[in-house]
Amino acid sequence: MAKVPVQFTLNGSEKAEFIESGTTLLHALRDKIGDTSPKGGCHQGTCGACSVIIDGELRLSCLMLAETCSGADIQTAAGLAEGGMLHPLQRAFLDAFATQCGFCTPGMIIAAKVLLDHTPNPSREDVVEALSGNICRCTGYEPIIQAVLAAARANSQNAA
Amino acid sequence: MELRKDYFADVRKDGLNEIGQPRPRLDSPGHVTGKTAYFADRNFPGMLHLKMVRSPHHHARIRSIDTSEAEKHPGVVRVLTARDVPHNVYTILILIQIGPEDETVLADGKVRWKGEAVVAVLAETERAALEAAAKVRVDYEVLPAVFDMEEALKPGAPVVNEYHGQNYYLYDSGECRKVRFGDVEAGFAQADHILEQTYQSSPIEHAPTETTGCVVAPEGNDRFTCYTNTQAMFFTLDNASIILQMPGSKLHFVGGTVGGGFGGKVDVIVEPIAILAAKLTGRPVSFIYSREEEMQISSPRAAEKVVIKDGVMKDGRIVARKVIGYTDAGAYSRHSPYGAQKGAAHYPGPYTIPNVWIDTYCVYTNRTPSSAMRGFGVTIGDFALEVQMDKLARLIGMDPFEFRFINAYRDGDMKAHRQPTEGAALIECMQETSRAANWPVAEKYMAMSSYRKGA
Ligand code: FES
Ligand code: FES
């Protein structure tokens, strides 16, 4: 099968790979590049476990072809902690008991990050709306919503 | 969190260091940073992908299987059929002496449910495996199927599973699990009211966010490491050992974080065939359910039917209870004989009833095999029992909560299974609930206690 070159920035580092044409970004990240933080739950765009940020926008990596991502700036949950310091959202998920099996967690945190990047002081409805594409089968959504709201509060205090 | 210290003060230990204290989960730092390793996060060079050819029929005889076109498909490395499996007929609970073995790893001669695994295809890519699987030709002779438990129990119904010979699990107590306590007919004769109701449930899928699967790596010296999301590590190890006719010392199972399970990952379905594939090809193998397979193929909670007949007095005492429970095992046993048995133990409820008569059947039908899920065998039973309790209370014009105080079991009461009740605490829980839910009950119930002096 034909291989195509792709080149993008992943969590700040340059990546270049030859991949089979038609490979999803999810497979390219997990199987080729070795970033397994995006998870494959449904491979059909319905669970949100594979969520990544591409050029600042929330994207489902199971529905993106890797070859369309050349030149893009991609962020995943694996790149959120900086210098060994957890991102406020990661801290908040820990503190609010917002993870159980953890399979949905990277996708949840990514969806929440896009929300907070665009809307630093979200209402509860904003959070619910932003997470509506992410399925969690273990935790129940309330602790997750509380974690995102807590992270937003922590952020605005830091900014003040 | 506030701990009530007045209950069971004489038996409670004080100075608890853990209970009532918040503790962070040990695994959550890995979850929030995306570092937790799930089985599918293991990737090996040269890994093959396994895809199943599945039965499109609920019940059919297999006349022939032709894999020649699939084997020629580019990228295909090997195709497996029943002949390749050393011990093809197995049952999970044989490990605790619950037989007979009644399920095939790969179908042999017959399929008994729509979705049953027939042929395994191994290829270099997932896509090649899927394309080749579509080229396997299976010639079926469709047989009459049965989907309803009561139909399945009628004489002359199609026999679903020949390893049982009849469409119910044969317990040592006969065609069902039985509980007999007191004289239920005398109880009904004495009752002021009798209420008989039927409750039914559908199968329920667990839908874990991570689908079922495993990744197997050959380690040399005929040893294999299997990374799996099983919830039943030792059942899986021991059953794989039986199915593959390999000593357990050759099999290294690595579990760990399971991406949701809810009981749906206790069956032994993916690991033995993936290990066999790795053994026969000498290559790493990945066998992961698609979301569609997870929903259609993985065993659901059993459909159940519960018929409850209660005799109750005007003053609120239940004096007789007769229950017939049916658990739909689907085509194979898996954990269902145990589920049906749990129902028999559970149907008296947490109530003291002097006359009890219970039969629970584990029934085979041509439906997806059901198995464990969060309190299987008792959860639907509780739904039925508690709806029945509400209906009984309404029938005699009593508050449904007060009605439960009257019947709640208390220390020293003899249960229908002839075990005296100990440490019940049900009354105290209901009293707390009454306060918390702001559902007041009469003072005499608030003065009751589960604890009977001298009991
Ligand atoms: S795996 Fe992409 S949305 Fe579910
Ligand atoms: S924590 Fe298990 S799916 Fe969300």
XYZ file of C-alpha atoms and ligand atoms in Angstrom:
623
model
C 0.000 0.000 0.000
C 1.179 3.523 -0.776
C 2.986 5.311 2.050
C 2.727 9.040 2.438
C 4.929 11.387 4.438
C 3.374 13.391 7.281
C 5.023 15.998 9.405
C 3.502 17.834 12.335
C 4.232 19.263 15.751
C 3.121 17.072 18.628
C 3.139 18.685 22.054
C 5.872 21.021 20.896
C 8.174 18.521 19.154
C 8.553 17.922 15.445
C 7.369 14.539 14.194
C 7.874 13.069 10.732
C 6.640 9.641 9.630
C 5.796 7.640 6.558
C 2.374 6.170 7.027
C -0.033 4.131 4.964
C -2.455 6.330 3.133
C -5.796 6.172 4.918
C -4.358 5.773 8.430
C -6.307 7.704 11.031
C -4.508 10.258 13.160
C -5.447 8.125 16.175
C -3.595 5.101 14.779
C -0.663 7.211 13.629
C -0.249 8.773 17.071
C -0.668 5.532 18.986
C 0.993 2.936 16.778
C 3.596 4.956 14.864
C 4.573 7.818 17.114
C 3.949 6.114 20.438
C 1.681 8.677 22.093
C -0.990 6.387 23.511
C -2.743 9.092 25.513
C -5.574 9.393 22.961
C -7.703 6.259 23.440
C -9.759 4.333 20.907
C -13.181 3.627 22.348
C -15.460 3.527 19.333
C -13.409 4.491 16.261
C -16.543 6.113 14.913
C -16.672 9.554 16.415
C -19.138 8.894 19.203
C -17.182 8.500 22.462
C -14.622 11.323 22.577
C -11.851 9.136 24.082
C -9.575 9.979 21.126
C -9.962 13.775 21.441
C -6.930 15.898 20.536
C -6.350 19.584 19.906
C -5.390 20.541 16.360
C -4.416 24.157 15.771
C -6.365 25.132 18.870
C -9.555 23.280 17.937
C -11.072 20.146 19.464
C -10.849 17.199 17.052
C -11.652 13.488 17.118
C -8.461 11.781 16.013
C -10.330 8.606 15.007
C -12.094 10.597 12.297
C -9.041 12.510 11.011
C -6.752 11.095 8.373
C -3.176 11.556 9.504
C -2.148 12.713 6.041
C -4.450 15.743 6.322
C -2.581 16.904 9.441
C 0.695 17.869 7.794
C 1.982 21.131 9.184
C -0.526 21.078 12.043
C 0.117 21.823 15.685
C -1.287 18.870 17.665
C -1.717 18.663 21.422
C -2.648 15.586 23.440
C -3.193 14.883 27.127
C 0.361 13.500 27.333
C 1.723 16.993 26.661
C -0.273 18.977 29.215
C 1.956 18.614 32.253
C 4.837 21.047 32.042
C 8.186 20.516 33.739
C 6.716 17.809 35.938
C 3.889 20.150 37.044
C 0.356 18.964 36.392
C -1.912 21.242 34.387
C -4.655 22.755 36.608
C -7.212 20.550 34.864
C -5.188 17.434 35.652
C -4.863 18.557 39.269
C -8.596 19.232 39.440
C -9.496 15.798 38.019
C -7.288 14.216 40.673
C -8.743 16.251 43.502
C -12.382 15.932 42.468
C -12.227 12.135 42.118
C -13.185 12.610 38.476
C -11.504 9.449 37.214
C -12.242 5.813 37.783
C -10.964 3.480 35.069
C -9.381 6.517 33.436
C -10.060 5.475 29.862
C -12.161 8.528 29.074
C -9.969 10.865 31.116
C -7.423 12.065 28.505
C -10.260 12.881 26.101
C -12.281 14.606 28.830
C -9.319 16.742 29.861
C -8.592 17.692 26.261
C -12.218 18.702 25.645
C -12.164 20.691 28.880
C -8.915 22.410 27.922
C -10.357 23.638 24.639
C -13.317 25.017 26.562
C -11.171 26.853 29.103
C -8.859 28.197 26.371
C -11.860 29.794 24.668
C -14.036 30.470 27.726
C -11.934 30.965 30.869
C -14.975 31.464 33.123
C -17.502 28.923 31.901
C -20.934 28.382 33.373
C -22.004 24.897 34.359
C -24.018 24.752 31.122
C -20.909 25.675 29.132
C -19.053 22.763 30.736
C -21.879 20.325 30.120
C -22.077 21.424 26.501
C -18.301 21.193 26.014
C -18.154 17.652 27.440
C -21.281 16.428 25.696
C -19.239 14.549 23.079
C -17.294 12.568 25.685
C -18.684 9.405 27.187
C -17.711 8.207 30.639
C -19.150 4.857 31.698
C -17.660 4.745 35.207
C -17.487 8.013 37.046
C -20.798 9.688 36.369
C -20.522 13.159 34.943
C -20.988 15.285 38.052
C -17.467 14.890 39.517
C -16.052 15.618 36.061
C -18.119 18.777 35.674
C -17.074 19.863 39.166
C -13.419 19.256 38.296
C -13.610 21.475 35.215
C -15.356 24.243 37.140
C -12.743 23.991 39.898
C -9.925 24.232 37.354
C -11.538 27.327 35.854
C -11.758 28.935 39.287
C -8.140 28.052 40.059
C -7.073 29.586 36.745
C -8.929 32.838 37.277
C -7.435 33.132 40.777
C -3.973 32.671 39.320
C -4.694 35.291 36.685
C -6.006 37.776 39.273
C -17.826 12.932 56.425
C -19.645 12.297 59.682
C -19.683 8.789 61.115
C -22.674 7.780 63.214
C -21.190 6.397 66.395
C -24.331 5.424 68.275
C -25.180 2.338 66.234
C -23.576 -0.926 67.302
C -21.408 0.992 69.755
C -20.636 -2.251 71.578
C -19.195 -4.006 68.530
C -17.717 -1.025 66.650
C -14.009 -0.377 66.660
C -13.080 3.226 67.203
C -10.055 5.133 66.039
C -10.487 4.151 62.386
C -7.648 5.482 60.284
C -8.941 4.698 56.795
C -12.729 4.397 56.829
C -14.296 7.820 56.481
C -11.015 9.406 55.354
C -10.635 10.670 51.796
C -7.697 8.990 50.047
C -6.533 9.747 46.503
C -6.787 6.853 44.069
C -3.346 5.432 43.458
C -3.859 5.142 39.712
C -5.321 8.552 38.952
C -2.018 10.389 38.294
C -1.501 7.993 35.388
C -5.057 8.560 34.183
C -4.853 12.367 34.060
C -1.453 12.395 32.349
C -2.384 9.739 29.795
C 0.375 7.454 31.080
C -1.730 4.594 32.425
C -1.018 1.552 30.257
C -4.092 -0.256 28.935
C -3.622 -3.540 27.097
C -3.997 -1.943 23.654
C -1.238 0.551 24.427
C 1.221 -2.315 23.863
C 2.428 -2.392 20.315
C 4.906 -4.927 18.933
C 6.733 -4.897 15.603
C 5.218 -7.357 13.158
C 1.968 -7.609 15.092
C -0.837 -9.488 13.352
C -4.503 -8.537 13.574
C -7.149 -11.123 14.325
C -10.688 -10.757 12.980
C -13.524 -13.222 13.470
C -15.894 -14.622 10.908
C -19.177 -14.807 12.794
C -22.421 -16.666 12.339
C -25.152 -14.690 10.566
C -27.723 -17.224 11.828
C -29.243 -17.835 15.251
C -29.110 -21.588 14.865
C -27.614 -23.535 11.976
C -25.705 -26.638 11.076
C -22.364 -25.964 9.389
C -22.197 -28.069 6.219
C -18.792 -26.841 5.098
C -16.250 -24.092 5.556
C -14.129 -22.867 2.624
C -11.222 -20.628 3.589
C -9.253 -20.929 0.323
C -10.102 -17.461 -1.055
C -9.415 -15.832 2.300
C -6.030 -17.529 2.541
C -5.045 -16.108 -0.845
C -5.957 -12.558 0.148
C -2.891 -10.251 0.254
C -1.616 -9.823 3.793
C -3.268 -12.920 5.227
C -0.903 -15.060 7.269
C -3.117 -17.798 8.635
C -6.732 -18.844 9.028
C -7.887 -20.830 12.073
C -10.866 -23.156 12.418
C -12.145 -25.472 15.163
C -9.656 -28.150 14.046
C -6.759 -25.940 15.184
C -7.968 -25.594 18.785
C -6.538 -28.317 21.046
C -9.477 -28.466 23.491
C -12.245 -26.699 21.611
C -15.221 -27.364 23.893
C -14.956 -25.672 27.255
C -16.903 -23.924 29.957
C -15.529 -21.248 32.251
C -16.890 -22.608 35.536
C -15.443 -26.088 34.999
C -12.673 -24.744 37.215
C -15.092 -24.918 40.128
C -16.610 -28.213 38.965
C -19.613 -26.637 37.227
C -20.067 -28.506 33.971
C -20.654 -29.840 31.437
C -18.312 -28.193 28.986
C -20.775 -26.709 26.517
C -19.192 -23.910 24.449
C -16.879 -23.992 21.441
C -13.924 -21.638 21.013
C -14.559 -21.812 17.251
C -17.851 -23.300 16.061
C -17.697 -26.989 15.230
C -20.568 -28.503 13.267
C -23.153 -26.059 14.534
C -23.741 -22.432 15.522
C -26.158 -21.627 18.318
C -26.395 -17.827 18.296
C -26.061 -15.011 15.795
C -22.527 -13.702 16.184
C -20.882 -16.949 17.273
C -17.191 -17.185 16.306
C -16.600 -19.590 13.413
C -13.266 -18.782 11.738
C -10.363 -16.571 12.869
C -8.373 -14.691 10.222
C -4.869 -13.363 10.878
C -3.393 -10.685 8.666
C -0.685 -8.040 8.559
C -3.211 -5.218 8.833
C -6.650 -4.839 10.324
C -8.002 -3.960 6.915
C -6.577 -7.078 5.240
C -8.006 -9.212 8.049
C -11.457 -7.695 7.589
C -11.363 -8.069 3.810
C -10.214 -11.671 4.027
C -12.807 -12.518 6.679
C -15.450 -11.420 4.194
C -14.091 -14.022 1.750
C -14.550 -17.025 4.035
C -17.426 -19.132 2.713
C -19.511 -21.037 5.254
C -22.377 -23.207 4.043
C -25.131 -23.290 6.657
C -28.293 -25.324 6.993
C -30.535 -23.054 9.027
C -32.282 -24.752 11.965
C -35.360 -23.662 13.882
C -34.383 -21.373 16.751
C -35.968 -20.513 20.089
C -35.741 -17.070 21.707
C -38.310 -17.201 24.484
C -37.512 -18.964 27.751
C -40.929 -20.471 28.292
C -41.021 -21.660 24.670
C -37.599 -23.220 25.184
C -38.848 -25.176 28.203
C -41.839 -26.660 26.329
C -41.606 -30.274 25.139
C -40.593 -30.425 21.478
C -38.719 -27.099 21.497
C -35.558 -27.094 19.350
C -32.630 -28.236 21.487
C -30.226 -25.289 21.701
C -27.220 -26.947 23.263
C -26.687 -30.705 22.898
C -24.100 -30.725 25.653
C -26.995 -30.209 28.051
C -29.516 -32.292 26.134
C -32.426 -30.130 27.313
C -32.943 -26.381 27.368
C -32.256 -25.901 31.046
C -29.267 -26.308 33.298
C -29.500 -29.482 35.338
C -28.618 -28.658 38.938
C -28.014 -31.341 41.510
C -31.446 -30.284 42.792
C -33.000 -31.030 39.368
C -34.248 -28.738 36.613
C -34.082 -25.664 38.831
C -32.660 -24.317 42.066
C -35.199 -24.721 44.841
C -35.899 -23.122 48.218
C -38.614 -24.669 50.422
C -39.472 -23.170 53.805
C -42.644 -23.629 55.832
C -45.872 -24.437 53.977
C -46.521 -21.892 51.257
C -50.033 -23.136 50.410
C -51.084 -22.933 54.058
C -49.679 -19.396 54.054
C -51.764 -18.383 51.037
C -54.861 -19.969 52.622
C -54.389 -17.807 55.704
C -53.605 -14.544 53.797
C -56.072 -11.644 53.616
C -54.827 -10.748 50.109
C -52.876 -12.505 47.400
C -50.970 -10.634 44.692
C -49.304 -12.391 41.770
C -47.278 -10.308 39.322
C -44.846 -11.021 36.500
C -41.738 -8.922 35.956
C -39.501 -9.096 32.903
C -36.231 -7.563 31.800
C -34.280 -7.336 28.551
C -30.581 -8.090 28.143
C -28.399 -5.121 29.112
C -25.016 -4.387 27.536
C -22.242 -3.092 29.806
C -20.766 -0.850 27.088
C -17.347 -0.271 28.669
C -15.518 2.647 27.073
C -12.583 0.375 26.258
C -13.655 -2.633 24.206
C -12.702 -6.204 25.109
C -9.418 -7.550 23.772
C -5.870 -8.685 24.274
C -2.412 -8.438 22.765
C -0.200 -11.531 22.806
C 3.567 -11.617 22.353
C 5.537 -14.870 21.872
C 8.499 -14.836 24.251
C 10.542 -17.775 22.955
C 10.802 -21.177 24.645
C 7.114 -21.669 23.770
C 6.098 -19.048 26.328
C 3.552 -16.323 25.669
C 2.777 -13.038 27.331
C -0.852 -11.999 27.076
C -1.720 -8.374 27.829
C -5.422 -8.400 28.534
C -8.229 -6.388 30.048
C -9.824 -9.408 31.663
C -11.560 -8.849 34.978
C -10.930 -12.492 35.893
C -7.213 -13.077 35.594
C -7.005 -16.565 37.046
C -10.160 -17.868 35.389
C -8.607 -16.682 32.146
C -5.177 -18.172 32.818
C -6.567 -21.545 33.869
C -9.149 -21.776 31.082
C -6.551 -20.762 28.489
C -4.329 -23.496 29.856
C -7.120 -26.067 29.404
C -8.181 -24.853 25.950
C -4.610 -24.697 24.655
C -3.514 -27.837 26.530
C -0.499 -25.890 27.724
C 0.825 -25.744 31.262
C 0.091 -22.456 32.988
C 3.830 -21.908 33.388
C 4.005 -21.228 29.638
C 1.428 -18.486 29.921
C 2.237 -15.112 31.378
C -0.825 -12.935 31.804
C -0.419 -9.204 32.340
C -3.504 -7.390 33.483
C -3.724 -4.050 35.150
C -5.976 -1.175 34.333
C -9.243 -2.215 32.726
C -11.018 0.530 30.790
C -14.401 -0.177 32.303
C -15.831 -3.638 32.715
C -18.858 -3.816 34.994
C -18.614 -7.608 34.865
C -18.543 -7.731 31.078
C -14.891 -8.739 30.947
C -14.987 -11.878 33.067
C -15.638 -14.327 30.254
C -12.726 -16.151 28.626
C -13.275 -15.446 24.938
C -10.458 -13.475 23.307
C -7.307 -14.706 25.066
C -7.138 -18.428 24.203
C -7.642 -17.910 20.479
C -5.170 -15.005 20.357
C -2.523 -17.059 22.173
C -3.146 -19.971 19.817
C -2.733 -17.600 16.870
C 0.565 -16.306 18.262
C 1.735 -19.879 18.822
C 0.854 -21.046 15.320
C 2.287 -17.992 13.532
C 5.178 -17.202 15.861
C 4.120 -13.532 15.724
C 2.523 -11.054 18.132
C -1.246 -10.947 17.771
C -3.805 -8.317 18.613
C -7.479 -9.253 18.976
C -9.630 -6.259 19.868
C -13.403 -6.048 19.577
C -14.738 -3.256 17.451
C -17.408 -1.173 19.135
C -20.009 -3.029 17.093
C -18.683 -6.398 18.328
C -18.639 -5.109 21.890
C -22.329 -4.263 21.626
C -23.393 -7.385 19.722
C -21.024 -10.132 20.796
C -19.896 -9.548 24.368
C -22.234 -11.194 26.854
C -24.938 -8.961 28.285
C -26.754 -9.156 31.591
C -29.276 -11.975 31.216
C -32.867 -11.276 30.342
C -34.972 -12.423 33.262
C -38.557 -13.230 33.995
C -39.756 -13.311 37.580
C -43.209 -14.417 38.714
C -43.901 -13.437 42.319
C -46.950 -14.471 44.285
C -47.294 -13.029 47.779
C -49.840 -13.567 50.514
C -50.203 -10.587 52.872
C -52.250 -9.833 55.983
C -54.210 -6.619 56.490
C -51.771 -5.635 59.240
C -48.872 -5.715 56.773
C -47.240 -9.082 57.471
C -46.231 -11.088 54.412
C -47.148 -14.673 55.257
C -46.300 -16.502 52.019
C -44.101 -15.952 48.984
C -43.808 -18.130 45.898
C -41.332 -17.148 43.174
C -40.491 -18.701 39.828
C -37.442 -17.100 38.220
C -36.143 -17.645 34.715
C -32.644 -16.563 33.651
C -31.922 -16.470 29.919
C -28.426 -17.926 29.571
C -28.517 -17.598 25.801
C -26.792 -20.442 23.970
C -24.052 -21.230 26.493
C -23.641 -21.398 30.269
C -20.771 -18.988 30.955
C -21.706 -17.631 34.428
C -25.485 -17.989 34.137
C -26.099 -21.198 36.151
C -24.529 -19.322 39.025
C -26.612 -16.198 38.333
C -29.851 -18.180 38.426
C -28.744 -19.837 41.658
C -28.044 -16.459 43.262
C -31.630 -15.504 42.404
C -32.940 -18.473 44.386
C -31.008 -17.303 47.410
C -32.147 -13.717 46.977
C -35.903 -13.817 46.351
C -37.015 -13.890 49.976
C -35.513 -10.394 50.046
C -34.317 -8.851 53.305
C -37.672 -9.796 54.801
C -38.837 -12.379 57.262
C -41.486 -14.516 55.584
C -42.589 -17.725 57.315
C -43.585 -19.656 54.174
C -41.400 -19.518 51.061
C -41.279 -21.569 47.852
C -38.769 -20.676 45.125
C -37.738 -22.245 41.809
C -35.149 -20.614 39.535
C -34.349 -21.910 36.080
C -31.253 -21.272 33.962
C -32.661 -21.582 30.428
C -30.848 -22.000 27.104
C -32.096 -20.085 24.049
C -30.538 -19.122 20.716
C -29.619 -15.666 22.009
C -26.244 -14.094 22.753
C -24.796 -15.906 25.785
C -25.325 -13.775 28.863
C -22.977 -13.624 31.802
C -21.808 -11.527 34.694
C -22.830 -7.908 35.187
C -22.920 -5.968 38.454
C -24.936 -8.139 40.819
C -26.214 -10.405 38.066
C -28.909 -12.773 39.196
C -30.069 -10.448 41.963
C -30.348 -6.946 40.485
C -33.406 -7.640 38.342
C -34.734 -9.715 41.231
C -34.431 -6.718 43.549
C -36.234 -4.535 41.041
C -39.057 -7.065 40.888
C -39.192 -7.608 44.656
C -39.249 -3.944 45.569
C -41.870 -3.047 42.967
C -43.876 -5.950 44.355
C -43.421 -4.548 47.902
C -44.807 -1.176 46.777
C -47.767 -2.877 45.140
C -48.474 -4.972 48.245
C -48.391 -1.866 50.453
C -50.797 -0.097 48.125
C -53.073 -3.147 48.123
C -53.544 -2.965 51.901
C -53.497 0.847 52.021
C -50.250 1.135 53.933
C -47.258 3.464 53.541
C -44.738 1.464 51.465
C -41.869 2.392 53.756
C -43.707 1.453 56.953
C -44.700 -1.788 55.239
C -41.001 -2.639 54.890
C -40.357 -1.981 58.607
C -43.003 -4.567 59.459
C -41.369 -7.225 57.295
C -37.689 -6.330 57.684
C -35.574 -9.188 58.973
C -34.055 -8.768 62.376
C -31.324 -10.536 64.270
C -32.362 -14.022 65.275
C -35.031 -14.407 62.564
C -34.740 -17.674 60.623
C -34.182 -17.053 56.914
C -35.775 -19.233 54.254
C -32.407 -20.918 53.692
C -32.331 -21.890 57.366
C -29.580 -19.509 58.327
C -30.401 -17.397 61.356
C -30.100 -13.666 60.653
C -27.102 -11.940 62.207
C -26.016 -8.294 62.163
C -29.001 -7.213 60.040
C -28.984 -3.416 60.635
C -31.744 -3.019 58.050
C -34.098 -1.249 60.452
C -31.362 1.232 61.369
C -30.571 1.895 57.699
C -34.234 2.555 57.016
C -34.467 4.891 60.001
C -31.501 6.884 58.663
C -33.080 6.859 55.219
C -36.326 8.130 56.654
C -34.479 11.140 58.072
C -32.261 11.727 55.058
C -35.075 11.430 52.519
C -37.499 13.334 54.731
C -40.027 10.495 54.490
C -41.332 10.313 58.043
C -42.598 7.045 59.484
C -44.637 6.483 62.643
C -42.823 6.712 65.977
C -43.194 2.968 66.647
C -41.019 2.204 63.624
C -38.398 4.719 64.717
C -38.318 2.887 68.060
C -37.655 -0.505 66.414
C -34.236 -2.140 66.295
C -32.631 -4.950 64.280
C -30.792 -5.918 67.382
C -32.710 -8.245 69.650
C -31.251 -8.743 73.052
C -30.249 -12.354 73.504
C -30.504 -13.091 69.770
S -12.545 6.713 19.388
Fe -12.827 8.612 18.458
S -14.714 9.286 19.196
Fe -14.532 7.276 20.023
S -13.511 6.733 34.101
Fe -14.006 4.893 33.028
S -14.903 5.676 31.237
Fe -14.640 7.444 32.413
